[in-house]
Amino acid sequence: MRMKCGRVHDHPCITIIYHDAWTAGTEDGVELWDPGPHGKALYFGPQTRRMPLEISGKYLAVTVHFNAGTATMLGFPNNTDILNRIVDIDVLFNRDTPLAQIVPREKAYKDWVKALEDGFLRPLVEAAGWQKPDPLAILFEQQCLADPQVSVEEFAEGQNVSKRTIERIVKQAFGVTPKQALRRARALDMGAALLGVTRPEDSAEIELRYFDQSHRVKEIRAFFGMSPSELKNGANPFLRLSLEVRQHRRLEALHRLKPDEPGPWRDPDKEPPKDRPRG
């Protein structure tokens, strides 16, 4: 069985894949990533549009998301250079032991996270001197999540800095201009609403961000490569998951959800056990 889907993330992420091969439509063309018998760790750069994916059969994926501006401080590529691209983490860091092999798949999920944190991420953080992203990048990320209707000029004025300063910091932390980041945030919220992974009371406000239906259709096509109805009615499991993760971050930023609390669109009775291992 071959599954066609896609994903879109506004910030970089690590995705470790197991079992069968993935095919991805990247900035450099169509790429085939075969995890082999032990899995493969991939680094996905920020995305300015939906990345088409095909998976040929069985799959298991473990994903770690980075916040704005953090990945480059840990030795990952400049965000502007990695837009819509994928790189092999083992090659990037010249690793002797493949990163995918340190995940104890026979154990509980929390052990997977701990293994990646202790065996890979924490050493990078320590080597970087425990740096933190620029506070303005963090504030701009909060703005994108809470209210992406603001103009770049309004945001800069609110922080008492120049527009040029915001443009420089955001381009470095996001890989795109502030205007592009805000536009993308609006589109990702609209996509999440169409896929039913927003709070019902937020959907109307999200739709009102667009002038009219034709404007909304144009933006959805630009970011997702399909019409709103195609997005809403199609099978988009990976895309739905990536947008759901972002909506969770959005509700956390708005203090409407705790970090370990499932989104209100989730059915608690259908949630998998947190400690159930998978092969």
Backbone as JSON, one array per atom type, in Angstrom:
{
  "sequence": "MRMKCGRVHDHPCITIIYHDAWTAGTEDGVELWDPGPHGKALYFGPQTRRMPLEISGKYLAVTVHFNAGTATMLGFPNNTDILNRIVDIDVLFNRDTPLAQIVPREKAYKDWVKALEDGFLRPLVEAAGWQKPDPLAILFEQQCLADPQVSVEEFAEGQNVSKRTIERIVKQAFGVTPKQALRRARALDMGAALLGVTRPEDSAEIELRYFDQSHRVKEIRAFFGMSPSELKNGANPFLRLSLEVRQHRRLEALHRLKPDEPGPWRDPDKEPPKDRPRG",
  "N": [[0.85, -1.19, 0.0], [0.52, 2.22, -0.83], [0.88, 5.37, 0.5], [-0.21, 8.6, -0.12], [0.48, 11.83, 0.87], [1.21, 14.72, 2.81], [3.07, 17.4, 4.37], [3.47, 20.29, 6.49], [5.5, 22.58, 8.09], [6.2, 25.34, 10.15], [8.57, 25.79, 11.42], [11.88, 24.29, 11.8], [12.31, 20.68, 12.03], [13.14, 17.48, 13.45], [12.76, 14.36, 12.03], [12.56, 11.02, 12.55], [12.6, 8.15, 10.7], [11.24, 4.88, 10.19], [11.13, 1.5, 8.9], [9.51, 1.39, 5.87], [10.26, 3.12, 2.71], [10.34, 6.71, 2.22], [9.12, 9.19, 0.01], [9.78, 12.44, -1.01], [8.76, 15.7, -2.04], [10.9, 18.11, -2.55], [12.68, 21.3, -2.31], [14.83, 20.82, -3.9], [13.95, 18.99, -5.69], [12.39, 15.75, -6.35], [12.91, 13.43, -3.79], [14.14, 10.34, -2.56], [13.97, 8.65, 0.44], [15.29, 6.11, 2.12], [14.9, 4.25, 4.96], [16.22, 1.92, 5.66], [17.34, -1.01, 7.55], [17.66, -0.07, 10.17], [16.55, 2.42, 10.51], [16.3, 6.01, 9.8], [17.46, 9.29, 10.41], [16.12, 12.39, 9.75], [16.43, 15.82, 8.88], [14.19, 18.34, 8.63], [13.86, 21.37, 7.05], [12.47, 24.73, 7.61], [9.22, 25.28, 6.18], [7.73, 26.73, 3.35], [5.53, 26.07, 2.03], [3.2, 23.36, 1.46], [4.76, 20.21, 1.68], [4.9, 17.6, -0.52], [4.44, 14.15, 0.21], [5.13, 10.66, -0.03], [4.56, 7.42, 1.11], [5.72, 4.2, 1.08], [4.19, 1.8, 2.13], [4.59, 0.25, 5.3], [5.12, 2.32, 8.17], [6.88, 4.15, 10.71], [7.26, 7.0, 12.63], [9.2, 9.35, 14.39], [9.1, 12.48, 15.75], [10.73, 15.54, 16.47], [10.21, 18.81, 17.36], [11.45, 22.08, 16.71], [11.63, 25.27, 18.31], [11.25, 28.73, 17.28], [14.24, 29.95, 15.95], [15.98, 28.28, 17.4], [17.24, 25.96, 16.34], [19.41, 26.61, 14.59], [21.27, 27.6, 16.39], [22.18, 25.32, 17.51], [23.79, 24.11, 15.73], [22.63, 23.34, 13.35], [21.74, 23.84, 9.84], [21.65, 27.18, 8.37], [18.54, 28.8, 8.41], [17.49, 30.05, 6.09], [18.85, 28.76, 4.1], [17.9, 26.19, 4.13], [15.26, 26.03, 3.54], [12.32, 24.31, 2.74], [13.69, 21.94, 2.38], [15.45, 18.79, 2.94], [17.76, 17.15, 5.04], [20.21, 14.63, 5.79], [20.71, 13.73, 9.03], [22.76, 12.23, 10.24], [24.82, 12.45, 8.39], [25.12, 15.2, 8.37], [26.08, 15.78, 10.96], [28.19, 14.11, 11.05], [28.04, 11.56, 12.33], [29.01, 8.66, 14.14], [27.45, 6.62, 15.25], [24.31, 5.9, 14.05], [21.63, 8.18, 14.46], [19.02, 7.24, 14.6], [19.26, 4.77, 15.77], [19.52, 5.09, 18.49], [17.09, 5.32, 19.64], [15.0, 3.68, 21.82], [12.94, 1.56, 20.76], [11.49, -0.53, 21.78], [10.68, 0.23, 24.22], [8.76, 2.5, 26.4], [7.07, 5.51, 25.19], [8.03, 7.8, 26.51], [10.6, 7.09, 27.08], [11.76, 7.12, 24.6], [11.88, 9.85, 24.04], [13.55, 10.71, 26.11], [15.91, 9.36, 25.47], [16.66, 10.6, 23.05], [16.95, 13.2, 23.95], [18.98, 13.0, 25.96], [21.01, 11.66, 24.57], [21.53, 13.11, 22.26], [20.38, 15.8, 21.86], [20.83, 17.3, 24.28], [23.73, 17.33, 24.54], [24.27, 18.99, 22.31], [23.07, 21.39, 23.09], [24.6, 22.0, 25.35], [27.11, 22.28, 24.16], [26.65, 24.56, 22.72], [26.61, 26.43, 24.65], [24.3, 26.88, 26.15], [22.69, 28.78, 24.9], [20.06, 31.15, 24.2], [17.24, 31.88, 22.08], [16.85, 35.0, 20.28], [15.09, 37.44, 22.11], [13.22, 39.02, 20.7], [12.61, 37.42, 18.53], [11.25, 35.37, 19.77], [9.04, 36.77, 20.76], [7.9, 37.58, 18.35], [7.18, 35.13, 17.3], [5.2, 34.43, 19.15], [3.37, 36.38, 18.44], [2.69, 35.58, 15.83], [1.34, 33.26, 16.4], [-0.74, 34.11, 18.09], [-2.05, 36.42, 16.97], [-1.9, 36.89, 13.84], [-2.68, 38.96, 12.19], [-1.56, 41.41, 12.52], [0.48, 44.13, 11.32], [3.88, 44.31, 10.08], [5.06, 46.73, 10.67], [3.47, 47.67, 12.79], [4.04, 45.74, 14.72], [6.8, 46.16, 15.13], [6.75, 48.8, 16.08], [5.38, 48.38, 18.47], [7.3, 47.04, 19.92], [9.19, 48.91, 20.16], [11.32, 49.15, 18.37], [13.14, 49.31, 15.25], [11.67, 48.68, 12.01], [13.45, 47.47, 10.29], [15.15, 46.15, 12.06], [13.45, 44.14, 13.09], [12.98, 42.75, 10.71], [15.53, 41.74, 10.14], [16.08, 40.05, 12.38], [13.92, 38.25, 12.35], [14.18, 37.07, 9.82], [16.51, 35.62, 10.17], [15.78, 33.86, 12.27], [13.44, 32.6, 11.37], [13.76, 32.08, 8.7], [12.36, 33.25, 6.67], [10.85, 36.35, 5.53], [9.37, 38.77, 7.83], [6.79, 39.51, 6.92], [6.15, 37.38, 5.2], [6.13, 35.32, 7.09], [3.94, 35.99, 8.71], [1.87, 35.86, 6.86], [2.01, 33.15, 6.21], [1.35, 32.07, 8.72], [-1.34, 32.81, 8.96], [-2.43, 31.29, 6.88], [-1.84, 28.67, 7.74], [-3.37, 28.51, 10.05], [-5.9, 28.71, 8.88], [-5.91, 26.39, 7.34], [-5.82, 24.51, 9.39], [-8.31, 24.96, 10.56], [-10.01, 24.11, 8.5], [-9.42, 21.41, 8.52], [-10.41, 20.68, 10.9], [-9.0, 20.91, 13.33], [-8.95, 22.97, 15.15], [-10.14, 25.07, 17.82], [-13.67, 25.15, 17.97], [-14.82, 27.7, 18.4], [-12.89, 29.39, 17.43], [-12.83, 29.27, 14.69], [-14.49, 30.98, 13.11], [-13.33, 33.53, 13.49], [-10.83, 33.09, 12.35], [-11.49, 32.68, 9.64], [-12.39, 35.23, 8.99], [-10.1, 36.66, 8.59], [-9.52, 36.82, 5.97], [-10.21, 38.62, 2.96], [-12.32, 37.88, 1.23], [-14.07, 35.05, -0.21], [-12.66, 34.28, -2.54], [-10.11, 35.26, -2.04], [-9.39, 33.68, 0.14], [-9.43, 31.13, -1.05], [-7.35, 31.45, -2.91], [-5.1, 31.78, -1.22], [-5.06, 29.36, 0.22], [-4.61, 27.56, -1.85], [-2.07, 28.43, -2.6], [-0.44, 27.72, -0.43], [-1.05, 25.07, 0.2], [-1.47, 23.7, -2.14], [-3.93, 22.89, -3.16], [-7.54, 23.16, -3.34], [-9.72, 24.73, -0.86], [-11.92, 22.96, -0.35], [-10.92, 20.53, -1.28], [-8.82, 20.18, 0.5], [-10.21, 20.02, 2.92], [-11.83, 17.74, 2.59], [-10.16, 15.71, 1.8], [-7.84, 12.92, 2.32], [-5.54, 13.52, 4.61], [-3.4, 12.71, 6.54], [-0.74, 13.19, 7.64], [-0.44, 15.91, 7.19], [-2.58, 16.91, 8.64], [-1.7, 16.19, 11.2], [0.65, 17.74, 11.48], [-0.42, 20.32, 11.41], [-2.05, 20.16, 13.61], [-0.21, 19.96, 15.7], [0.87, 22.52, 15.58], [-1.4, 24.05, 16.23], [-1.75, 23.25, 18.83], [0.48, 24.43, 20.02], [-0.28, 27.05, 19.58], [-2.57, 27.36, 21.23], [-1.37, 26.93, 23.68], [0.27, 29.2, 23.76], [-1.65, 31.13, 23.99], [-2.5, 30.63, 26.47], [-4.55, 28.79, 26.84], [-4.41, 26.15, 26.99], [-2.8, 23.42, 28.55], [0.62, 22.18, 28.49], [0.67, 19.31, 28.46], [-1.88, 18.64, 27.87], [-4.5, 17.32, 25.88], [-5.66, 18.54, 22.67], [-8.78, 20.36, 22.28], [-10.21, 19.34, 20.17], [-9.76, 16.7, 20.16], [-10.7, 13.28, 20.84], [-10.93, 12.01, 23.93], [-11.33, 9.31, 24.57], [-10.25, 7.96, 22.5], [-7.58, 8.3, 22.52], [-4.24, 7.08, 22.32], [-2.53, 4.89, 24.66], [-0.08, 6.46, 26.71], [2.23, 5.16, 27.37], [2.64, 3.09, 25.65], [4.65, 1.03, 23.78], [5.89, 0.86, 20.39], [6.75, -1.04, 17.52]],
  "CA": [[0.0, 0.0, 0.0], [1.3, 3.46, -0.93], [0.1, 6.49, 1.02], [0.16, 9.93, -0.58], [0.06, 12.82, 1.85], [2.07, 15.89, 2.8], [3.22, 18.03, 5.68], [3.99, 21.65, 6.45], [5.92, 23.06, 9.4], [6.76, 26.69, 10.06], [9.93, 25.76, 11.96], [12.53, 23.01, 11.51], [12.04, 19.54, 12.9], [13.8, 16.2, 13.2], [11.85, 13.23, 11.9], [13.27, 9.75, 12.41], [11.68, 7.24, 10.03], [11.55, 3.45, 10.25], [10.41, 0.57, 8.03], [9.56, 1.56, 4.42], [10.84, 4.36, 2.19], [9.56, 7.94, 2.04], [9.46, 10.04, -1.13], [9.4, 13.82, -0.66], [8.96, 16.74, -3.04], [11.64, 19.18, -1.87], [13.17, 22.41, -3.12], [15.83, 20.27, -4.81], [13.33, 17.96, -6.52], [11.84, 14.58, -5.66], [13.97, 12.68, -3.11], [13.76, 9.08, -1.93], [14.69, 8.4, 1.69], [15.08, 4.73, 2.56], [15.44, 4.14, 6.32], [17.01, 0.72, 5.87], [16.9, -1.86, 8.67], [17.8, 0.56, 11.49], [15.93, 3.74, 10.54], [17.09, 7.16, 9.33], [17.09, 10.57, 11.02], [16.09, 13.45, 8.76], [16.19, 17.18, 9.35], [13.34, 19.1, 7.72], [13.93, 22.8, 7.26], [11.17, 25.4, 7.6], [8.52, 25.09, 4.91], [6.91, 27.85, 2.89], [4.36, 25.46, 1.39], [3.04, 21.93, 1.74], [5.72, 19.32, 1.05], [4.27, 16.32, -0.85], [5.09, 12.95, 0.72], [4.56, 9.35, -0.32], [5.17, 6.38, 1.94], [5.44, 2.94, 0.38], [3.94, 0.67, 3.02], [4.58, 0.44, 6.75], [6.0, 3.4, 8.63], [6.89, 4.66, 12.08], [8.0, 8.25, 12.62], [9.39, 10.06, 15.65], [9.4, 13.86, 15.37], [11.09, 16.54, 17.48], [10.03, 20.14, 16.78], [12.24, 23.18, 17.27], [11.01, 26.59, 18.36], [11.88, 29.73, 16.41], [15.6, 30.38, 16.2], [16.8, 27.4, 18.25], [18.0, 24.92, 15.63], [20.68, 27.1, 14.07], [22.2, 27.76, 17.51], [22.67, 24.0, 17.88], [24.65, 23.59, 14.68], [21.9, 22.99, 12.15], [21.96, 24.84, 8.79], [20.94, 28.45, 8.35], [17.16, 28.56, 7.98], [17.25, 30.49, 4.72], [19.48, 27.79, 3.19], [17.3, 24.87, 4.27], [13.82, 26.14, 3.27], [11.7, 23.26, 1.92], [14.7, 20.93, 2.09], [15.68, 17.73, 3.91], [19.14, 16.66, 5.08], [20.48, 13.46, 6.63], [21.35, 14.21, 10.26], [24.01, 11.5, 10.48], [25.81, 13.06, 7.51], [25.3, 16.59, 8.8], [26.89, 15.83, 12.18], [29.26, 13.12, 10.93], [27.83, 10.66, 13.46], [29.45, 7.26, 14.02], [26.25, 5.82, 15.55], [23.11, 6.54, 13.49], [20.73, 8.71, 15.48], [17.82, 6.4, 14.69], [19.53, 3.58, 16.57], [19.52, 5.34, 19.93], [15.7, 5.32, 20.11], [14.65, 2.34, 22.3], [11.56, 1.39, 20.29], [10.8, -1.55, 22.56], [10.29, 0.83, 25.5], [7.66, 3.46, 26.37], [7.33, 6.73, 24.44], [8.83, 8.75, 27.3], [12.0, 6.66, 26.98], [12.24, 7.57, 23.3], [12.2, 11.27, 24.19], [14.72, 10.82, 27.0], [17.09, 8.89, 24.74], [17.04, 11.65, 22.11], [17.4, 14.36, 24.72], [20.27, 12.73, 26.61], [22.04, 11.17, 23.66], [21.77, 13.96, 21.1], [20.03, 17.21, 21.98], [21.49, 17.96, 25.41], [25.11, 17.67, 24.2], [24.29, 20.14, 21.41], [22.75, 22.57, 23.89], [25.76, 22.29, 26.19], [28.19, 22.77, 23.29], [26.27, 25.91, 22.3], [26.66, 27.32, 25.81], [22.95, 27.13, 26.67], [22.16, 30.01, 24.32], [18.61, 31.28, 24.0], [16.91, 32.69, 20.9], [16.64, 36.43, 20.49], [13.76, 37.69, 22.68], [12.3, 39.54, 19.69], [12.16, 36.28, 17.72], [10.24, 34.67, 20.58], [7.84, 37.61, 20.78], [7.28, 37.53, 17.03], [6.54, 33.81, 17.22], [3.96, 34.55, 19.91], [2.46, 37.19, 17.64], [2.21, 34.74, 14.73], [0.39, 32.29, 16.95], [-1.9, 34.75, 18.73], [-2.77, 37.34, 16.09], [-1.07, 37.19, 12.67], [-3.24, 40.06, 11.4], [-0.78, 42.62, 12.76], [1.48, 44.45, 10.3], [5.26, 44.31, 10.58], [5.29, 48.07, 11.23], [2.8, 47.72, 14.09], [4.78, 44.91, 15.67], [8.05, 46.85, 15.44], [6.42, 49.95, 16.93], [5.02, 47.87, 19.79], [8.51, 46.62, 20.62], [10.07, 50.09, 20.22], [12.51, 48.92, 17.55], [12.88, 49.63, 13.85], [11.19, 47.61, 11.14], [14.63, 46.79, 9.76], [15.63, 45.23, 13.11], [12.55, 42.99, 13.08], [13.21, 41.99, 9.47], [16.8, 41.01, 10.26], [15.98, 39.0, 13.39], [12.95, 37.23, 11.91], [14.75, 36.34, 8.67], [17.48, 34.67, 10.71], [15.13, 32.86, 13.12], [12.35, 31.92, 10.67], [14.15, 31.74, 7.33], [11.54, 34.03, 5.75], [10.62, 37.71, 6.01], [8.23, 38.86, 8.76], [5.53, 39.53, 6.16], [5.9, 36.01, 4.76], [5.82, 34.51, 8.27], [2.57, 36.31, 9.13], [0.98, 35.3, 5.84], [2.01, 31.69, 6.41], [0.62, 31.78, 9.95], [-2.77, 32.9, 8.66], [-2.8, 30.14, 6.04], [-1.79, 27.45, 8.54], [-4.55, 28.52, 10.91], [-7.07, 28.41, 8.04], [-5.83, 24.97, 7.03], [-6.2, 23.76, 10.6], [-9.77, 25.08, 10.71], [-10.63, 23.25, 7.49], [-9.21, 20.01, 8.9], [-11.08, 20.41, 12.17], [-8.08, 20.82, 14.46], [-8.96, 24.22, 15.9], [-11.32, 25.19, 18.67], [-14.81, 25.61, 17.15], [-15.06, 29.13, 18.56], [-11.86, 30.15, 16.74], [-12.93, 29.11, 13.24], [-15.08, 32.17, 12.48], [-12.33, 34.61, 13.51], [-9.79, 32.73, 11.39], [-12.03, 32.93, 8.3], [-12.53, 36.67, 8.77], [-8.81, 37.25, 8.26], [-9.44, 36.94, 4.52], [-11.14, 39.61, 2.44], [-13.5, 37.21, 0.69], [-13.84, 33.63, -0.5], [-11.63, 34.11, -3.56], [-8.83, 35.49, -1.37], [-9.13, 32.49, 0.94], [-9.1, 30.04, -1.98], [-6.03, 31.74, -3.46], [-4.07, 31.54, -0.21], [-5.0, 27.93, 0.51], [-3.93, 26.92, -2.99], [-0.65, 28.81, -2.6], [0.31, 27.04, 0.63], [-1.35, 23.63, 0.3], [-1.54, 23.09, -3.46], [-5.27, 22.35, -3.4], [-8.61, 24.06, -2.94], [-10.2, 24.48, 0.5], [-12.76, 21.76, -0.28], [-10.04, 19.36, -1.42], [-8.09, 20.04, 1.76], [-11.15, 19.62, 3.96], [-12.42, 16.42, 2.35], [-9.16, 14.72, 1.42], [-7.13, 12.17, 3.36], [-4.29, 14.24, 4.84], [-3.03, 12.37, 7.92], [0.47, 13.87, 8.11], [-0.72, 17.34, 7.19], [-3.44, 17.15, 9.8], [-0.89, 16.08, 12.41], [1.55, 18.89, 11.59], [-1.23, 21.49, 11.76], [-2.53, 19.96, 14.97], [0.91, 20.31, 16.58], [0.96, 23.98, 15.62], [-2.54, 24.58, 16.97], [-1.47, 23.0, 20.25], [1.39, 25.51, 20.41], [-1.06, 28.29, 19.57], [-3.4, 27.42, 22.43], [-0.45, 27.12, 24.81], [0.7, 30.6, 23.75], [-2.79, 31.92, 24.43], [-2.8, 30.15, 27.83], [-5.83, 28.1, 26.82], [-4.14, 24.71, 26.99], [-1.58, 23.03, 29.23], [1.5, 21.44, 27.58], [0.37, 17.89, 28.37], [-3.33, 18.49, 27.71], [-4.86, 17.13, 24.47], [-6.46, 19.6, 22.09], [-10.22, 20.17, 22.47], [-10.77, 18.6, 19.03], [-9.43, 15.29, 20.37], [-11.6, 12.42, 21.6], [-10.11, 11.38, 24.98], [-11.51, 7.86, 24.59], [-9.51, 7.37, 21.38], [-6.16, 8.6, 22.67], [-3.45, 5.89, 22.63], [-1.82, 4.93, 25.94], [1.18, 7.19, 26.58], [3.39, 4.32, 27.63], [2.61, 1.91, 24.8], [5.71, 1.02, 22.78], [5.56, 0.34, 19.07], [7.92, -1.42, 16.73]],
  "C": [[0.88, 1.24, 0.0], [0.42, 4.62, -0.49], [0.66, 7.8, 0.49], [-0.38, 10.95, 0.41], [0.96, 14.04, 1.72], [2.19, 16.43, 4.21], [3.7, 19.46, 5.48], [4.28, 22.09, 7.87], [6.53, 24.45, 9.23], [8.17, 26.78, 10.62], [10.55, 24.39, 11.7], [12.11, 21.9, 12.47], [12.92, 18.36, 12.5], [12.71, 15.15, 13.07], [12.67, 11.97, 11.64], [12.27, 8.74, 11.84], [12.19, 5.8, 10.11], [10.68, 2.69, 9.25], [10.57, 0.93, 6.55], [9.96, 2.98, 4.01], [9.82, 5.5, 2.09], [10.05, 8.65, 0.77], [8.93, 11.44, -0.84], [9.68, 14.76, -1.82], [9.59, 17.96, -2.4], [12.02, 20.3, -2.83], [14.15, 21.92, -4.18], [15.26, 19.19, -5.72], [12.8, 16.81, -5.68], [13.0, 13.75, -5.08], [13.39, 11.42, -2.47], [14.63, 8.86, -0.7], [14.33, 7.01, 2.2], [15.7, 4.56, 3.95], [16.3, 2.91, 6.55], [16.55, -0.05, 7.1], [16.9, -1.18, 10.03], [17.17, 1.95, 11.58], [16.86, 4.84, 10.05], [16.55, 8.44, 9.95], [17.22, 11.69, 9.99], [15.81, 14.8, 9.42], [15.41, 17.93, 8.28], [13.49, 20.58, 8.05], [12.55, 23.43, 7.3], [10.54, 25.28, 6.21], [7.66, 26.3, 4.59], [5.66, 27.37, 2.18], [4.32, 23.99, 1.76], [4.09, 21.13, 0.97], [5.03, 17.99, 0.75], [5.11, 15.15, -0.33], [4.37, 11.72, 0.21], [5.3, 8.33, 0.52], [4.74, 5.03, 1.38], [5.29, 1.79, 1.36], [3.91, 1.06, 4.48], [5.52, 1.58, 7.15], [5.83, 3.63, 10.13], [7.75, 5.91, 12.05], [8.03, 8.87, 14.01], [9.84, 11.48, 15.31], [9.68, 14.73, 16.59], [11.02, 17.91, 16.81], [10.9, 21.16, 17.5], [11.41, 24.46, 17.3], [11.81, 27.57, 17.49], [13.29, 30.06, 16.87], [16.49, 29.43, 16.97], [17.72, 26.48, 17.45], [19.36, 25.41, 15.15], [21.71, 27.3, 15.18], [22.83, 26.43, 17.9], [23.51, 23.36, 16.78], [23.94, 23.14, 13.43], [22.05, 24.11, 11.12], [21.16, 26.12, 9.0], [19.54, 28.23, 7.77], [16.88, 28.98, 6.54], [17.82, 29.51, 3.7], [18.76, 26.45, 3.15], [15.78, 24.91, 4.03], [13.35, 25.03, 2.33], [12.69, 22.17, 1.52], [14.8, 19.92, 3.23], [17.15, 17.36, 3.86], [19.23, 15.48, 6.03], [21.26, 13.93, 7.86], [22.68, 13.51, 10.53], [25.13, 12.06, 9.62], [26.14, 14.47, 7.99], [26.23, 16.69, 10.0], [28.02, 14.79, 12.19], [29.22, 12.12, 12.09], [28.35, 9.25, 13.15], [28.27, 6.31, 14.25], [25.04, 6.53, 14.97], [22.15, 6.97, 14.59], [19.51, 7.83, 15.67], [18.02, 5.21, 15.61], [19.49, 3.84, 18.07], [18.1, 5.37, 20.5], [15.32, 3.9, 20.54], [13.19, 2.01, 21.97], [10.78, 0.35, 21.08], [10.29, -1.0, 23.89], [9.16, 1.85, 25.31], [8.07, 4.74, 25.64], [8.24, 7.69, 25.21], [10.31, 8.38, 27.25], [12.59, 7.04, 25.63], [12.72, 9.02, 23.41], [13.46, 11.45, 25.03], [16.0, 10.41, 26.28], [17.58, 9.96, 23.76], [17.57, 12.89, 22.83], [18.79, 14.14, 25.29], [21.37, 12.4, 25.62], [22.36, 12.08, 22.5], [21.55, 15.45, 21.38], [20.77, 17.93, 23.11], [22.97, 18.26, 25.12], [25.22, 18.86, 23.24], [24.03, 21.44, 22.16], [23.94, 22.98, 24.74], [26.91, 22.86, 25.35], [27.92, 24.2, 22.83], [26.26, 26.9, 23.45], [25.31, 27.73, 26.34], [22.4, 28.47, 26.16], [20.64, 29.98, 24.24], [18.35, 32.13, 22.76], [16.74, 34.15, 21.27], [15.23, 36.65, 21.04], [12.75, 38.22, 21.67], [11.78, 38.44, 18.78], [11.07, 35.52, 18.46], [8.94, 35.46, 20.6], [7.13, 37.6, 19.43], [6.59, 36.19, 16.8], [5.21, 33.82, 17.98], [2.92, 35.35, 19.13], [1.86, 36.38, 16.49], [1.16, 33.75, 15.21], [-0.89, 32.96, 17.45], [-2.72, 35.6, 17.78], [-1.91, 37.72, 14.89], [-1.63, 38.27, 11.76], [-2.43, 41.34, 11.53], [0.17, 42.87, 11.59], [2.87, 44.43, 10.93], [5.57, 45.65, 11.25], [4.67, 48.19, 12.63], [3.55, 46.91, 15.13], [6.07, 45.61, 16.09], [7.81, 48.04, 16.37], [6.08, 49.5, 18.34], [6.22, 47.43, 20.6], [9.54, 47.74, 20.71], [11.4, 49.83, 19.51], [12.14, 49.25, 16.11], [12.35, 48.42, 13.09], [12.36, 46.8, 10.6], [15.19, 45.78, 10.78], [14.77, 43.97, 13.14], [12.8, 42.13, 11.85], [14.48, 41.16, 9.57], [16.67, 39.83, 11.21], [15.05, 37.88, 12.93], [13.51, 36.42, 10.74], [15.74, 35.28, 9.16], [16.8, 33.54, 11.47], [14.09, 32.02, 12.38], [12.75, 31.45, 9.26], [13.36, 32.48, 6.27], [11.38, 35.44, 6.32], [9.46, 37.73, 7.0], [6.89, 38.83, 8.05], [5.17, 38.13, 5.69], [5.5, 35.12, 5.94], [4.39, 34.74, 8.73], [1.56, 35.75, 8.13], [0.88, 33.79, 5.99], [1.21, 31.32, 7.65], [-0.89, 31.83, 9.72], [-3.24, 31.69, 7.85], [-2.81, 28.84, 6.84], [-2.97, 27.38, 9.5], [-5.8, 28.17, 10.1], [-7.08, 26.94, 7.66], [-6.24, 24.11, 8.2], [-7.7, 23.81, 10.82], [-10.49, 24.17, 9.73], [-10.52, 21.78, 7.85], [-9.79, 19.69, 10.27], [-10.17, 20.26, 13.36], [-7.86, 22.2, 15.1], [-10.15, 24.18, 16.86], [-12.48, 25.71, 17.82], [-15.03, 27.11, 17.23], [-14.01, 30.0, 17.86], [-12.06, 30.19, 15.22], [-13.46, 30.36, 12.55], [-14.07, 33.31, 12.41], [-11.23, 34.34, 12.5], [-10.26, 33.01, 9.96], [-12.1, 34.42, 7.99], [-11.21, 37.37, 8.48], [-8.65, 37.46, 6.75], [-10.54, 37.86, 4.0], [-12.45, 38.98, 1.97], [-13.12, 35.77, 0.36], [-12.72, 33.43, -1.51], [-10.23, 34.33, -2.98], [-8.43, 34.26, -0.56], [-8.72, 31.31, 0.06], [-7.69, 30.22, -2.53], [-4.93, 31.4, -2.47], [-3.95, 30.06, 0.13], [-4.31, 27.18, -0.62], [-2.43, 27.21, -2.97], [0.14, 28.01, -1.58], [0.11, 25.52, 0.62], [-1.46, 22.94, -1.05], [-2.86, 22.45, -3.79], [-6.3, 23.37, -2.94], [-9.02, 23.79, -1.5], [-11.05, 23.22, 0.62], [-11.94, 20.5, -0.42], [-9.26, 19.11, -0.13], [-9.01, 19.49, 2.84], [-11.61, 18.18, 3.81], [-11.41, 15.34, 2.02], [-8.57, 13.99, 2.62], [-5.74, 12.81, 3.52], [-3.76, 13.96, 6.24], [-1.81, 13.11, 8.44], [0.27, 15.38, 8.17], [-1.58, 17.71, 8.39], [-2.62, 17.15, 11.09], [0.02, 17.3, 12.57], [0.78, 20.16, 11.96], [-1.77, 21.38, 13.18], [-1.45, 20.32, 15.99], [1.01, 21.83, 16.7], [-0.2, 24.59, 16.4], [-2.38, 24.36, 18.48], [-0.55, 24.09, 20.78], [0.63, 26.84, 20.51], [-1.89, 28.43, 20.84], [-2.56, 27.54, 23.69], [-0.03, 28.59, 24.91], [-0.41, 31.52, 24.25], [-3.25, 31.54, 25.84], [-4.18, 29.51, 27.91], [-5.66, 26.58, 26.84], [-2.83, 24.47, 27.73], [-0.72, 22.19, 28.28], [1.13, 19.97, 27.4], [-1.12, 17.61, 28.18], [-3.67, 18.31, 26.23], [-5.72, 18.28, 23.97], [-7.95, 19.32, 22.23], [-10.89, 19.45, 21.32], [-10.54, 17.09, 19.17], [-10.52, 14.56, 21.15], [-10.78, 11.69, 22.64], [-10.19, 9.86, 24.97], [-10.72, 7.17, 23.48], [-8.01, 7.66, 21.45], [-5.39, 7.33, 22.99], [-2.79, 6.0, 23.99], [-0.45, 5.59, 25.77], [2.4, 6.31, 26.73], [3.44, 3.1, 26.73], [3.73, 1.96, 23.76], [5.21, 0.46, 21.46], [6.84, -0.06, 18.37], [8.01, -0.65, 15.48]]
}
